GROMACS .gro file of C-alpha atoms in nm:
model
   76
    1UNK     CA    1   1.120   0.139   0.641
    2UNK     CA    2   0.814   0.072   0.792
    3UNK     CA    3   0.637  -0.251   0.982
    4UNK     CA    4   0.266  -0.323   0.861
    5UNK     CA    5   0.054  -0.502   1.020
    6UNK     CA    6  -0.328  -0.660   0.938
    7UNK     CA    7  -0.363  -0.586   0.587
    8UNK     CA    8  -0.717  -0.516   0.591
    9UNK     CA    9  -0.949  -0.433   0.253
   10UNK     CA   10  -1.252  -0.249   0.420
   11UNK     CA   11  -1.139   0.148   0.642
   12UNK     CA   12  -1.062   0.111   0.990
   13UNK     CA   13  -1.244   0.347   1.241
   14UNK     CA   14  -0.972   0.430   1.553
   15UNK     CA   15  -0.969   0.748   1.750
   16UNK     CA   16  -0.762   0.954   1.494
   17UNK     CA   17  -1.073   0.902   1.214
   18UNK     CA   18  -1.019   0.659   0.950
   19UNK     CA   19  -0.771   0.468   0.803
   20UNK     CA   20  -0.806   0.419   0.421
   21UNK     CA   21  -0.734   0.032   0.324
   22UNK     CA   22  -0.402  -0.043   0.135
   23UNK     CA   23  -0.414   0.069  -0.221
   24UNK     CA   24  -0.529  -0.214  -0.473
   25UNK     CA   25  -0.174  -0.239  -0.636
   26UNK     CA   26   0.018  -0.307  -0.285
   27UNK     CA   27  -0.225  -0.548  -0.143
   28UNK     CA   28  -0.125  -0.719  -0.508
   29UNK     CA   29   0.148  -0.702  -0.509
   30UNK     CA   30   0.223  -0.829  -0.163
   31UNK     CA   31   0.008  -1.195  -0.312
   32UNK     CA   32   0.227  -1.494  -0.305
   33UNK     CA   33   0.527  -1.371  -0.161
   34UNK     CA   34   0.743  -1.594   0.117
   35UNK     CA   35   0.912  -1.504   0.417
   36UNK     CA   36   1.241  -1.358   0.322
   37UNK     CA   37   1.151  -1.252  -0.046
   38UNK     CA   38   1.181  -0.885  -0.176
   39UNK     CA   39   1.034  -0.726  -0.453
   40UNK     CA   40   1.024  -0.366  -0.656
   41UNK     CA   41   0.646  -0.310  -0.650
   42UNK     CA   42   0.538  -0.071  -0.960
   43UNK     CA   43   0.232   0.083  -0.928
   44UNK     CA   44   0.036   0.289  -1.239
   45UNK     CA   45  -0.227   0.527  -1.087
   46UNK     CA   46  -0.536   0.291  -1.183
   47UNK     CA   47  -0.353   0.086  -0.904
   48UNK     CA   48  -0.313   0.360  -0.657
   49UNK     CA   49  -0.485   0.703  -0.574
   50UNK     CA   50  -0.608   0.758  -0.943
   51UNK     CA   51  -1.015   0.740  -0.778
   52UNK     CA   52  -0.895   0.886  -0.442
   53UNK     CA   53  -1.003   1.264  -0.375
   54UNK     CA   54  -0.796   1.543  -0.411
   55UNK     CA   55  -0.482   1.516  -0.205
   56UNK     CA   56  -0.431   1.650   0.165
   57UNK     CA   57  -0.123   1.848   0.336
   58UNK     CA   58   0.022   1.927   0.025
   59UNK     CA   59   0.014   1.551  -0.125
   60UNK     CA   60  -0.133   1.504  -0.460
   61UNK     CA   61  -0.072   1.072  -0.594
   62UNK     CA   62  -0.367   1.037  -0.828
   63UNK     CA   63  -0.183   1.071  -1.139
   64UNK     CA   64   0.120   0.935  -1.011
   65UNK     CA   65   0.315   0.582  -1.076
   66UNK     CA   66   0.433   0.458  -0.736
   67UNK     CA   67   0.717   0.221  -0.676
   68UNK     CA   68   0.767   0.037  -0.326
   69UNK     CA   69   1.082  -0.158  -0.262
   70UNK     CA   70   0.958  -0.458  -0.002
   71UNK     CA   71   1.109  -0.763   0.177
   72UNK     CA   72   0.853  -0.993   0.389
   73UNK     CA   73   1.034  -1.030   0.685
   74UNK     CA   74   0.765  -1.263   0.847
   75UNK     CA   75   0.387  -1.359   0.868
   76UNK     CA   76   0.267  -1.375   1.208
   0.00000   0.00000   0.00000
């Protein structure tokens, strides 16, 4: 699992390049949820990389459906 942190709409410059924004259908599916909660987040491609450019190292998501299992552990 991972930890994220300042879920930002709009790329962040840092001193490894940029860092693409959260795909639309996470940063929706993250809306409403409460401190404890956990959800299965399904994702069609319109949702997720279907606009993105061709994948890198090998990775290729545009025409794939996504699913995320998540649990807000807490909002700082």
């Amino acid at each position: 699992g991972g930890i994220l942190r300042n879920l930002r709409t709009v790329p962040i410059s840092g001193a490894s390049g940029t860092i693409s924004p959260l795909i639309d259908g996470f940063r929706e599916g993250l809306l409403g949820m409460v401190e404890g909660e956990k959800r299965t987040l399904i994702i069609p491609p319109s949702l997720g990389y279907g606009d993105s450019r061709e994948g890198t190292n090998g990775f290729d998501l545009r025409n794939d459906t996504l699913r995320f299992d998540v649990e807000l552990l807490e909002i700082l």
